[in-house]
Short mmCIF file of C-alpha atoms and ligand atoms in Angstrom, two decimals:
data_model
loop_
_atom_site.label_atom_id
_atom_site.label_comp_id
_atom_site.label_asym_id
_atom_site.label_seq_id
_atom_site.Cartn_x
_atom_site.Cartn_y
_atom_site.Cartn_z
CA UNK A 88 96.39 14.25 16.99
CA UNK A 89 93.50 14.95 19.35
CA UNK A 90 92.32 18.47 19.94
CA UNK A 91 93.58 18.20 23.53
CA UNK A 92 97.21 17.88 22.49
CA UNK A 93 96.88 20.66 19.90
CA UNK A 94 97.40 24.34 20.25
CA UNK A 95 94.28 26.25 19.20
CA UNK A 96 93.51 29.92 18.71
CA UNK A 97 90.31 31.87 19.23
CA UNK A 98 89.30 34.84 17.07
CA UNK A 99 86.37 37.23 17.32
CA UNK A 100 84.76 39.56 14.83
CA UNK A 101 82.64 42.29 16.44
CA UNK A 102 80.99 43.38 13.23
CA UNK A 103 78.00 45.66 12.72
CA UNK A 104 75.28 43.04 12.64
CA UNK A 105 76.73 40.13 14.55
CA UNK A 106 79.53 38.78 16.72
CA UNK A 107 81.34 35.82 15.25
CA UNK A 108 83.79 33.53 16.99
CA UNK A 109 86.09 31.00 15.39
CA UNK A 110 88.51 28.45 16.82
CA UNK A 111 91.36 27.38 14.56
CA UNK A 112 94.22 24.91 14.82
CA UNK A 113 97.92 25.51 14.21
CA UNK A 114 97.40 24.52 10.58
CA UNK A 115 94.70 27.20 10.24
CA UNK A 116 91.96 24.57 9.97
CA UNK A 117 88.64 25.76 11.32
CA UNK A 118 87.66 23.64 14.33
CA UNK A 119 84.60 25.48 15.65
CA UNK A 120 82.47 28.51 14.80
CA UNK A 121 79.61 30.29 16.51
CA UNK A 122 77.82 33.57 16.06
CA UNK A 123 75.28 35.86 17.65
CA UNK A 124 73.06 37.98 15.45
CA UNK A 125 72.25 41.14 17.38
CA UNK A 126 68.73 41.85 16.04
CA UNK A 127 67.57 38.25 16.39
CA UNK A 128 69.41 36.98 19.46
CA UNK A 129 69.32 40.16 21.55
CA UNK A 130 65.97 41.77 20.60
CA UNK A 131 65.82 43.62 23.91
CA UNK A 132 68.27 46.19 22.48
CA UNK A 133 65.86 46.98 19.60
CA UNK A 134 68.56 47.23 16.99
CA UNK A 135 67.95 47.10 13.25
CA UNK A 136 71.00 45.77 11.40
CA UNK A 137 72.84 45.94 14.76
CA UNK A 138 72.39 49.70 15.16
CA UNK A 139 69.90 52.28 16.43
CA UNK A 140 69.11 55.49 14.56
CA UNK A 141 69.59 58.40 17.02
CA UNK A 142 67.68 61.64 17.43
CA UNK A 143 70.22 63.86 15.64
CA UNK A 144 70.08 63.87 11.82
CA UNK A 145 72.42 61.13 10.57
CA UNK A 146 73.11 59.84 14.07
CA UNK A 147 73.71 56.03 14.26
CA UNK A 148 74.62 54.41 17.55
CA UNK A 149 74.86 51.03 19.25
CA UNK A 150 74.64 50.28 23.00
CA UNK A 151 77.98 48.83 24.12
CA UNK A 152 76.17 46.50 26.54
CA UNK A 153 74.72 44.75 23.46
CA UNK A 154 78.27 43.74 22.49
CA UNK A 155 79.10 42.80 26.10
CA UNK A 156 76.06 40.54 26.36
CA UNK A 157 76.78 39.04 22.93
CA UNK A 158 80.24 38.00 24.11
CA UNK A 159 78.92 35.78 26.91
CA UNK A 160 76.31 34.46 24.50
CA UNK A 161 78.79 33.49 21.78
CA UNK A 162 81.06 31.93 24.44
CA UNK A 163 78.12 29.78 25.63
CA UNK A 164 77.52 28.71 22.02
CA UNK A 165 81.16 27.67 21.75
CA UNK A 166 80.71 25.63 24.95
CA UNK A 167 77.73 23.87 23.38
CA UNK A 168 79.82 23.29 20.23
CA UNK A 169 82.28 21.37 22.43
CA UNK A 170 85.25 23.77 22.51
CA UNK A 171 87.94 22.88 25.04
CA UNK A 172 89.10 26.35 26.08
CA UNK A 173 92.15 24.95 27.90
CA UNK A 174 93.83 24.32 24.49
CA UNK A 175 93.60 27.95 23.45
CA UNK A 176 97.00 29.59 23.27
CA UNK A 177 95.96 33.07 22.19
CA UNK A 178 92.87 35.14 21.55
CA UNK A 179 92.51 38.13 19.24
CA UNK A 180 89.99 39.69 16.94
CA UNK A 181 88.59 42.51 14.87
CA UNK A 182 85.86 45.06 15.21
CA UNK A 183 83.88 47.38 12.97
CA UNK A 184 86.08 50.44 12.47
CA UNK A 185 85.73 53.99 13.86
CA UNK A 186 83.02 53.31 16.49
CA UNK A 187 83.96 54.57 19.94
CA UNK A 188 83.23 53.23 23.42
CA UNK A 189 83.17 55.71 26.28
CA UNK A 190 84.27 54.11 29.58
CA UNK A 191 83.25 55.53 32.96
CA UNK A 192 85.75 56.37 35.69
CA UNK A 193 85.21 53.10 37.60
CA UNK A 194 85.15 50.88 34.49
CA UNK A 195 88.76 49.73 34.58
CA UNK A 196 88.46 48.70 38.25
CA UNK A 197 85.32 46.73 37.36
CA UNK A 198 87.08 45.04 34.44
CA UNK A 199 89.92 44.03 36.75
CA UNK A 200 87.70 42.18 39.27
CA UNK A 201 84.99 40.49 37.28
CA UNK A 202 83.40 37.55 39.09
CA UNK A 203 83.23 34.36 37.04
CA UNK A 204 79.87 33.57 38.65
CA UNK A 205 77.95 36.44 37.10
CA UNK A 206 77.34 37.57 33.53
CA UNK A 207 79.57 40.28 32.11
CA UNK A 208 76.65 42.59 31.30
CA UNK A 209 75.35 42.67 34.87
CA UNK A 210 78.83 43.52 36.19
CA UNK A 211 79.52 46.15 33.50
CA UNK A 212 76.05 47.73 33.50
CA UNK A 213 77.42 51.10 34.59
CA UNK A 214 80.80 50.96 32.86
CA UNK A 215 79.74 53.10 29.88
CA UNK A 216 78.95 56.77 29.88
CA UNK A 217 76.96 56.84 26.63
CA UNK A 218 75.94 54.81 23.64
CA UNK A 219 78.61 54.25 21.00
CA UNK A 220 78.58 56.25 17.77
CA UNK A 221 79.35 53.77 14.97
CA UNK A 222 80.79 53.96 11.48
CA UNK A 223 77.36 54.53 9.88
CA UNK A 224 76.95 57.82 11.71
CA UNK A 225 77.00 60.86 9.44
CA UNK A 226 76.02 63.50 11.99
CA UNK A 227 79.40 65.22 12.31
CA UNK A 228 79.66 67.28 9.13
CA UNK A 229 80.18 70.52 11.14
CA UNK A 230 82.92 68.82 13.18
CA UNK A 231 84.67 67.62 10.02
CA UNK A 232 84.58 71.13 8.66
CA UNK A 233 85.99 72.55 11.91
CA UNK A 234 88.79 69.96 11.94
CA UNK A 235 89.73 70.65 8.32
CA UNK A 236 89.66 74.39 9.02
CA UNK A 237 91.92 73.95 12.06
CA UNK A 238 94.53 71.77 10.33
CA UNK A 239 93.96 72.34 6.58
CA UNK A 240 92.28 69.61 4.51
CA UNK A 241 95.41 68.59 2.63
CA UNK A 242 97.61 68.77 5.70
CA UNK A 243 95.11 66.64 7.62
CA UNK A 244 95.27 64.05 4.87
CA UNK A 245 99.05 64.19 4.88
CA UNK A 246 99.26 63.71 8.64
CA UNK A 247 96.45 61.23 9.27
CA UNK A 248 96.00 59.56 5.83
CA UNK A 249 92.45 60.94 5.41
CA UNK A 250 90.64 64.19 5.06
CA UNK A 251 87.98 64.59 7.73
CA UNK A 252 85.19 62.00 7.49
CA UNK A 253 81.97 61.98 9.49
CA UNK A 254 82.38 58.46 10.85
CA UNK A 255 86.03 58.94 11.85
CA UNK A 256 86.47 58.91 15.60
CA UNK A 257 88.15 62.36 15.91
CA UNK A 258 85.13 64.28 14.56
CA UNK A 259 82.82 61.98 16.66
CA UNK A 260 84.85 62.89 19.78
CA UNK A 261 84.68 66.57 18.83
CA UNK A 262 80.88 66.39 18.62
CA UNK A 263 80.60 64.90 22.10
CA UNK A 264 83.20 67.31 23.51
CA UNK A 265 81.13 70.29 22.28
CA UNK A 266 77.56 69.03 22.50
CA UNK A 267 77.72 66.76 25.57
CA UNK A 268 80.53 68.18 27.74
CA UNK A 269 79.31 66.28 30.79
CA UNK A 270 79.66 62.97 28.95
CA UNK A 271 83.18 63.98 27.84
CA UNK A 272 84.18 64.97 31.37
CA UNK A 273 82.74 61.78 32.92
CA UNK A 274 84.73 59.62 30.51
CA UNK A 275 87.96 58.07 31.78
CA UNK A 276 88.98 56.29 28.57
CA UNK A 277 87.81 56.13 24.98
CA UNK A 278 88.23 52.83 23.09
CA UNK A 279 87.56 51.82 19.53
CA UNK A 280 85.17 48.88 19.13
CA UNK A 281 88.23 46.70 18.54
CA UNK A 282 90.16 47.80 21.63
CA UNK A 283 86.96 47.73 23.71
CA UNK A 284 86.41 44.08 22.74
CA UNK A 285 90.05 43.34 23.57
CA UNK A 286 89.56 45.02 26.98
CA UNK A 287 86.75 42.62 27.87
CA UNK A 288 89.06 39.68 27.21
CA UNK A 289 92.10 41.22 28.88
CA UNK A 290 90.32 42.51 32.00
CA UNK A 291 91.82 45.98 31.60
CA UNK A 292 91.49 48.83 29.10
CA UNK A 293 93.44 47.58 26.09
CA UNK A 294 95.45 49.89 23.85
CA UNK A 295 94.20 51.04 20.46
CA UNK A 296 96.23 49.40 17.68
CA UNK A 297 97.95 51.59 15.09
CA UNK A 298 96.06 50.19 12.12
CA UNK A 299 92.54 50.73 13.49
CA UNK A 300 93.80 53.91 15.18
CA UNK A 301 94.48 55.34 11.72
CA UNK A 302 90.70 55.57 11.19
CA UNK A 303 90.32 58.43 13.65
CA UNK A 304 91.76 61.53 11.96
CA UNK A 305 93.98 61.77 15.05
CA UNK A 306 97.02 59.62 14.41
CA UNK A 307 100.12 60.78 12.59
CA UNK A 308 100.56 57.75 10.31
CA UNK A 309 104.23 58.54 9.74
CA UNK A 310 105.42 59.08 13.33
CA UNK A 311 102.77 56.58 14.61
CA UNK A 312 101.87 58.96 17.47
CA UNK A 313 98.73 60.95 18.21
CA UNK A 314 99.01 64.34 16.49
CA UNK A 315 98.84 67.17 19.05
CA UNK A 316 97.07 69.61 16.73
CA UNK A 317 94.39 67.08 15.81
CA UNK A 318 93.88 66.17 19.46
CA UNK A 319 93.42 69.83 20.31
CA UNK A 320 90.96 70.37 17.47
CA UNK A 321 88.76 67.49 18.71
CA UNK A 322 88.99 67.69 22.48
CA UNK A 323 91.03 69.13 25.35
CA UNK A 324 94.33 68.36 27.03
CA UNK A 325 92.84 65.21 28.62
CA UNK A 326 92.25 63.53 25.24
CA UNK A 327 95.68 61.92 24.93
CA UNK A 328 95.17 60.24 28.32
CA UNK A 329 91.65 59.17 27.40
CA UNK A 330 93.02 57.47 24.27
CA UNK A 331 96.15 55.89 25.78
CA UNK A 332 99.27 55.03 23.72
CA UNK A 333 98.61 53.18 20.43
CA UNK A 334 100.52 49.93 19.78
CA UNK A 335 101.39 47.77 16.73
CA UNK A 336 98.56 45.38 15.83
CA UNK A 337 100.42 42.21 16.83
CA UNK A 338 101.15 43.39 20.40
CA UNK A 339 100.43 40.95 23.22
CA UNK A 340 98.30 43.01 25.57
CA UNK A 341 98.46 40.57 28.50
CA UNK A 342 97.11 37.25 29.72
CA UNK A 343 93.38 36.55 29.56
CA UNK A 344 91.17 37.93 32.30
CA UNK A 345 90.50 35.62 35.26
CA UNK A 346 86.80 35.89 34.38
CA UNK A 347 87.38 33.68 31.32
CA UNK A 348 89.69 31.35 33.20
CA UNK A 349 87.10 30.79 35.96
CA UNK A 350 83.98 30.75 33.77
CA UNK A 351 85.14 28.92 30.62
CA UNK A 352 88.31 27.05 31.61
CA UNK A 353 90.96 29.02 29.68
CA UNK A 354 94.51 28.49 30.94
CA UNK A 355 95.69 31.57 32.88
CA UNK A 356 98.65 32.11 30.53
CA UNK A 357 96.46 32.30 27.39
CA UNK A 358 97.62 35.44 25.54
CA UNK A 359 95.37 38.28 24.47
CA UNK A 360 96.69 40.01 21.33
CA UNK A 361 95.57 43.55 20.40
CA UNK A 362 92.37 43.60 18.33
CA UNK A 363 92.24 45.61 15.12
CA UNK A 364 89.70 47.01 12.61
CA UNK A 365 87.71 44.58 10.49
CA UNK A 366 89.21 45.92 7.23
CA UNK A 367 92.72 45.87 8.65
CA UNK A 368 92.35 42.24 9.65
CA UNK A 369 90.75 41.43 6.28
CA UNK A 370 93.82 42.90 4.54
CA UNK A 371 96.14 40.79 6.74
CA UNK A 372 94.15 37.66 5.97
CA UNK A 373 94.01 38.27 2.22
CA UNK A 374 97.80 38.39 1.81
CA UNK A 375 97.46 40.78 -1.11
CA UNK A 376 100.28 41.10 -3.65
CA UNK A 377 100.93 44.25 -5.61
CA UNK A 378 98.27 44.73 -8.31
CA UNK A 379 95.68 42.74 -6.38
CA UNK A 380 92.70 44.31 -4.84
CA UNK A 381 90.87 43.05 -1.77
CA UNK A 382 87.12 43.38 -1.80
CA UNK A 383 85.32 42.89 1.49
CA UNK A 384 81.58 42.44 0.92
CA UNK A 385 79.90 43.13 4.23
CA UNK A 386 77.41 45.64 5.65
CA UNK A 387 79.68 48.10 3.87
CA UNK A 388 81.77 47.11 0.85
CA UNK A 389 85.42 47.99 1.20
CA UNK A 390 88.26 47.95 -1.26
CA UNK A 391 91.67 47.26 0.18
CA UNK A 392 95.12 47.69 -1.33
CA UNK A 393 98.53 47.14 0.29
CA UNK A 394 100.91 50.14 0.07
CA UNK A 395 104.66 50.39 0.65
CA UNK A 396 104.49 53.84 2.32
CA UNK A 397 102.16 56.58 3.54
CA UNK A 398 100.56 59.06 1.20
CA UNK A 399 97.88 61.76 1.30
CA UNK A 400 94.79 60.75 -0.64
CA UNK A 401 92.26 63.34 -1.83
CA UNK A 402 89.51 60.73 -1.26
CA UNK A 403 89.59 57.44 0.59
CA UNK A 404 92.00 56.58 3.33
CA UNK A 405 95.56 55.46 3.95
CA UNK A 406 96.04 53.52 7.18
CA UNK A 407 99.02 52.04 8.97
CA UNK A 408 99.04 48.40 7.89
CA UNK A 409 98.32 45.54 10.31
CA UNK A 410 101.40 43.44 9.55
CA UNK A 411 105.06 44.11 8.69
CA UNK A 412 104.36 42.71 5.19
CA UNK A 413 101.74 45.40 4.64
CA UNK A 414 103.30 48.53 6.24
CA UNK A 415 100.47 50.73 4.89
CA UNK A 416 97.10 50.11 3.30
CA UNK A 417 94.59 52.03 1.24
CA UNK A 418 90.90 51.73 2.03
CA UNK A 419 87.79 52.86 0.25
CA UNK A 420 84.54 52.32 2.14
CA UNK A 421 81.18 52.23 0.39
CA UNK A 422 78.40 52.48 2.93
CA UNK A 423 75.81 50.85 0.69
CA UNK A 424 76.90 47.22 0.66
CA UNK A 425 75.06 44.10 1.77
CA UNK A 426 72.22 45.84 3.60
CA UNK A 427 71.31 47.75 0.48
CA UNK A 428 71.59 44.61 -1.66
CA UNK A 429 69.37 42.82 0.84
CA UNK A 430 66.74 45.62 0.92
CA UNK A 431 66.37 45.51 -2.87
CA UNK A 432 66.40 41.72 -2.93
CA UNK A 433 63.45 41.87 -0.55
CA UNK A 434 61.69 44.48 -2.69
CA UNK A 435 62.34 42.81 -6.08
CA UNK A 436 62.39 39.11 -5.29
CA UNK A 437 60.86 38.43 -1.89
CA UNK A 438 63.34 37.28 0.74
CA UNK A 439 65.24 34.83 -1.40
CA UNK A 440 68.73 35.18 -2.88
CA UNK A 441 67.86 32.31 -5.22
CA UNK A 442 64.94 34.28 -6.67
CA UNK A 443 67.09 37.43 -6.88
CA UNK A 444 69.86 35.50 -8.69
CA UNK A 445 67.23 34.17 -11.09
CA UNK A 446 66.48 37.77 -11.96
CA UNK A 447 70.17 38.39 -12.62
CA UNK A 448 70.36 35.34 -14.85
CA UNK A 449 67.47 36.68 -16.89
CA UNK A 450 69.52 39.71 -17.94
CA UNK A 451 72.77 40.12 -19.83
CA UNK A 452 76.07 41.73 -18.95
CA UNK A 453 75.69 45.49 -19.58
CA UNK A 454 71.98 45.25 -18.67
CA UNK A 455 70.76 46.59 -22.05
CA UNK A 456 72.09 49.96 -20.97
CA UNK A 457 70.11 50.26 -17.72
CA UNK A 458 72.26 51.66 -14.96
CA UNK A 459 71.33 52.45 -11.39
CA UNK A 460 72.65 54.06 -8.23
CA UNK A 461 71.00 52.87 -5.04
CA UNK A 462 71.92 54.62 -1.79
CA UNK A 463 69.61 53.44 0.98
CA UNK A 464 71.88 55.06 3.52
CA UNK A 465 74.04 58.19 3.08
CA UNK A 466 77.00 57.17 0.90
CA UNK A 467 80.59 57.75 1.96
CA UNK A 468 82.32 57.37 -1.45
CA UNK A 469 81.22 59.65 -3.01
CA UNK A 470 79.77 61.72 -0.18
CA UNK A 471 76.04 61.76 -0.97
CA UNK A 472 72.69 61.65 0.79
CA UNK A 473 70.43 58.60 0.49
CA UNK A 474 68.57 58.41 -2.83
CA UNK A 475 67.91 56.25 -5.88
CA UNK A 476 68.68 57.04 -9.55
CA UNK A 477 68.19 54.99 -12.68
CA UNK A 478 68.86 55.61 -16.38
CA UNK A 479 67.99 53.73 -19.55
CA UNK A 480 70.31 53.04 -22.52
CA UNK A 481 69.61 56.49 -23.99
CA UNK A 482 70.72 58.12 -20.75
CA UNK A 483 67.19 59.16 -19.85
CA UNK A 484 66.17 59.03 -16.19
CA UNK A 485 63.96 55.96 -15.80
CA UNK A 486 61.47 56.05 -12.99
CA UNK A 487 61.12 52.28 -13.02
CA UNK A 488 62.24 49.23 -14.91
CA UNK A 489 61.37 45.54 -14.86
CA UNK A 490 62.70 43.79 -11.70
CA UNK A 491 65.41 41.91 -13.59
CA UNK A 492 66.85 45.15 -14.96
CA UNK A 493 66.72 46.80 -11.55
CA UNK A 494 68.47 43.83 -9.94
CA UNK A 495 71.37 43.97 -12.39
CA UNK A 496 71.43 47.80 -12.42
CA UNK A 497 71.97 47.77 -8.65
CA UNK A 498 74.88 45.30 -8.71
CA UNK A 499 76.57 46.56 -11.87
CA UNK A 500 76.26 50.12 -10.54
CA UNK A 501 77.96 49.03 -7.30
CA UNK A 502 80.75 47.22 -9.11
CA UNK A 503 81.34 50.14 -11.48
CA UNK A 504 81.64 52.58 -8.59
CA UNK A 505 84.12 50.28 -6.81
CA UNK A 506 86.31 50.10 -9.96
CA UNK A 507 86.09 53.80 -10.82
CA UNK A 508 87.06 54.94 -7.32
CA UNK A 509 89.85 52.36 -7.03
CA UNK A 510 91.30 53.71 -10.32
CA UNK A 511 90.97 57.28 -9.02
CA UNK A 512 93.08 56.17 -6.07
CA UNK A 513 95.86 55.05 -8.38
CA UNK A 514 94.95 51.39 -8.82
CA UNK A 515 95.75 50.18 -12.34
CA UNK A 516 94.40 47.01 -13.86
CA UNK A 517 96.78 44.84 -15.85
CA UNK A 518 97.21 41.18 -16.74
CA UNK A 519 98.37 40.26 -13.24
CA UNK A 520 95.49 41.97 -11.47
CA UNK A 521 92.97 39.99 -9.54
CA UNK A 522 90.20 40.70 -7.09
CA UNK A 523 90.21 38.71 -3.86
CA UNK A 524 86.76 38.72 -2.33
CA UNK A 525 85.89 38.10 1.29
CA UNK A 526 82.99 38.82 3.66
CA UNK A 527 79.46 37.47 3.91
CA UNK A 528 78.34 38.27 0.34
CA UNK A 529 81.39 36.57 -1.22
CA UNK A 530 79.36 33.35 -1.28
CA UNK A 531 77.11 34.79 -4.01
CA UNK A 532 78.49 33.61 -7.36
CA UNK A 533 76.25 35.90 -9.42
CA UNK A 534 77.58 38.91 -7.55
CA UNK A 535 81.19 37.74 -8.05
CA UNK A 536 80.55 37.26 -11.74
CA UNK A 537 79.38 40.84 -12.02
CA UNK A 538 82.53 42.10 -10.24
CA UNK A 539 84.61 39.96 -12.57
CA UNK A 540 82.88 41.34 -15.66
CA UNK A 541 83.14 44.95 -14.52
CA UNK A 542 86.78 44.73 -13.35
CA UNK A 543 87.63 42.55 -16.36
CA UNK A 544 89.69 40.49 -13.94
CA UNK A 545 89.43 37.06 -12.34
CA UNK A 546 87.78 37.06 -8.93
CA UNK A 547 89.11 34.74 -6.23
CA UNK A 548 87.49 34.00 -2.91
CA UNK A 549 89.54 33.73 0.27
CA UNK A 550 89.24 30.41 2.10
CA UNK A 551 91.16 29.41 5.17
CA UNK A 552 93.41 27.21 3.01
CA UNK A 553 94.09 29.79 0.30
CA UNK A 554 92.51 31.72 -2.56
CA UNK A 555 90.18 29.82 -4.88
CA UNK A 556 89.12 31.03 -8.33
CA UNK A 557 85.41 31.55 -8.16
CA UNK A 558 84.56 33.52 -11.21
CA UNK A 559 86.49 34.02 -14.44
CA UNK A 560 86.96 37.40 -16.00
CA UNK A 561 85.42 38.51 -19.24
CA UNK A 562 88.78 38.09 -20.94
CA UNK A 563 89.40 34.61 -19.62
CA UNK A 564 87.38 31.46 -19.86
CA UNK A 565 84.78 31.61 -17.15
CA UNK A 566 84.56 28.82 -14.58
CA UNK A 567 81.08 29.87 -13.64
CA UNK A 568 78.06 28.58 -15.55
CA UNK A 569 80.03 27.04 -18.39
CA UNK A 570 76.83 26.16 -20.22
CA UNK A 571 75.78 29.78 -20.27
CA UNK A 572 76.94 31.53 -23.42
CA UNK A 573 76.60 34.94 -21.77
CA UNK A 574 79.45 34.02 -19.48
CA UNK A 575 81.80 32.52 -22.04
CA UNK A 576 85.10 34.14 -22.86
CA UNK A 577 84.52 37.44 -24.63
CA UNK A 578 87.22 39.91 -25.58
CA UNK A 579 85.93 43.40 -24.88
C1 LIG B 826 85.57 51.39 6.98
C2 LIG B 826 84.21 51.41 7.54
C3 LIG B 826 83.43 50.13 7.57
C4 LIG B 826 83.42 49.55 8.99
C5 LIG B 826 82.38 48.47 9.17
O1 LIG B 826 86.17 52.63 6.94
O2 LIG B 826 83.71 52.40 7.97
O3 LIG B 826 83.91 49.20 6.67
O4 LIG B 826 84.70 49.10 9.30
O5 LIG B 826 82.64 47.33 8.53
#
């Protein structure tokens, strides 16, 4: 069958550091891929890791026009890759969670009459009232406190699935409502990064989906409606209108905007499906069974579990699930993921993963007792400021250790924290347990081996055609490095 007679589907991932696009066939085979790395491809926005540190303590923002410009750029890369857009039946995608986009009063009219002859970013240059606070922002501690005081911490968790968290959109909105009232008043609509991206494709402000909408401290995850008391604690009576009505994640929002029809040759009836949060879409793609844990290794590391119903966690988050098969999901987000690993790779081994992995191979499981905690950015789970701690086998604080011990201390420390917090959330490991890894760093076998050793569970990696065992557990025969006695089957 030629591509022309096939139905194809286009997906986007508006993540922290890059925008990725992928075209798949009806059989889920990957036909084309393209990406835009914000720091490298759009240096004019002066981002580092896709974000800009703001002037307030803990403030982390991104200019929405960066994402707008990246969309045309990634589309042009798909053109160069030979994509025939007329075969695309539907478009959808994911975005980094919690970040908010503040649309001006004339934005929706602009979205509705975009000319295919000009770039999106020139036409939408005045569509945003301010830069977007993103998930790495930790400047809203006072707002979290105020929200928990207004609702009650436990009640807030019962209603919204989370206690108040700095990066959650409700506290972020509260900060702008109180500190920048003119910005708040000039804003017609507030989108999440996901629904903002969907809006660009749909040519109108797209609704927030229920799954990503659960990361705001505003949604009642049982009734699936905005909670009046939470809205009041974060803004005024206009907030419900600014947010619009949330919809299930698989909702068709409308046909694709005429901009994409005219500029790239989409058929006018191509459907745009609501976008959702990156972790929500990862959970949907992982098809987790009970007892399995999803591990998304990206800028942040996140642990994902499917849940049958809502509950009120003391730490971590419960979200409405993205699919009927996963009605609810648990999420634990560790802010120090790939960027932190990369920083220490650069420090300990130059800029090469190969050299860093050599260091790991020079040490043994358990790291001779050296253990480290490396927070290059404020940590979310547990809540803690940036810092670095290391101990030797006797439990003494160690100011420094040889690079190979530091390398393993960093990764074993990360894996231990992921396991300990998952267990605190009720996750129990048994014979049927497995970890399904996804995200950029899931290509690193040494890292997967460490997760396998620490979780004492096989680790699988998600591919488009299913899960593949990548790394055996300590209690099973390892498929990694079979010549390496350190990785042979060991009963602990
Ligand atoms: C999840 C979270 C991050 C972002 C960026 O709560 O804040 O994982 O979604 O990936």
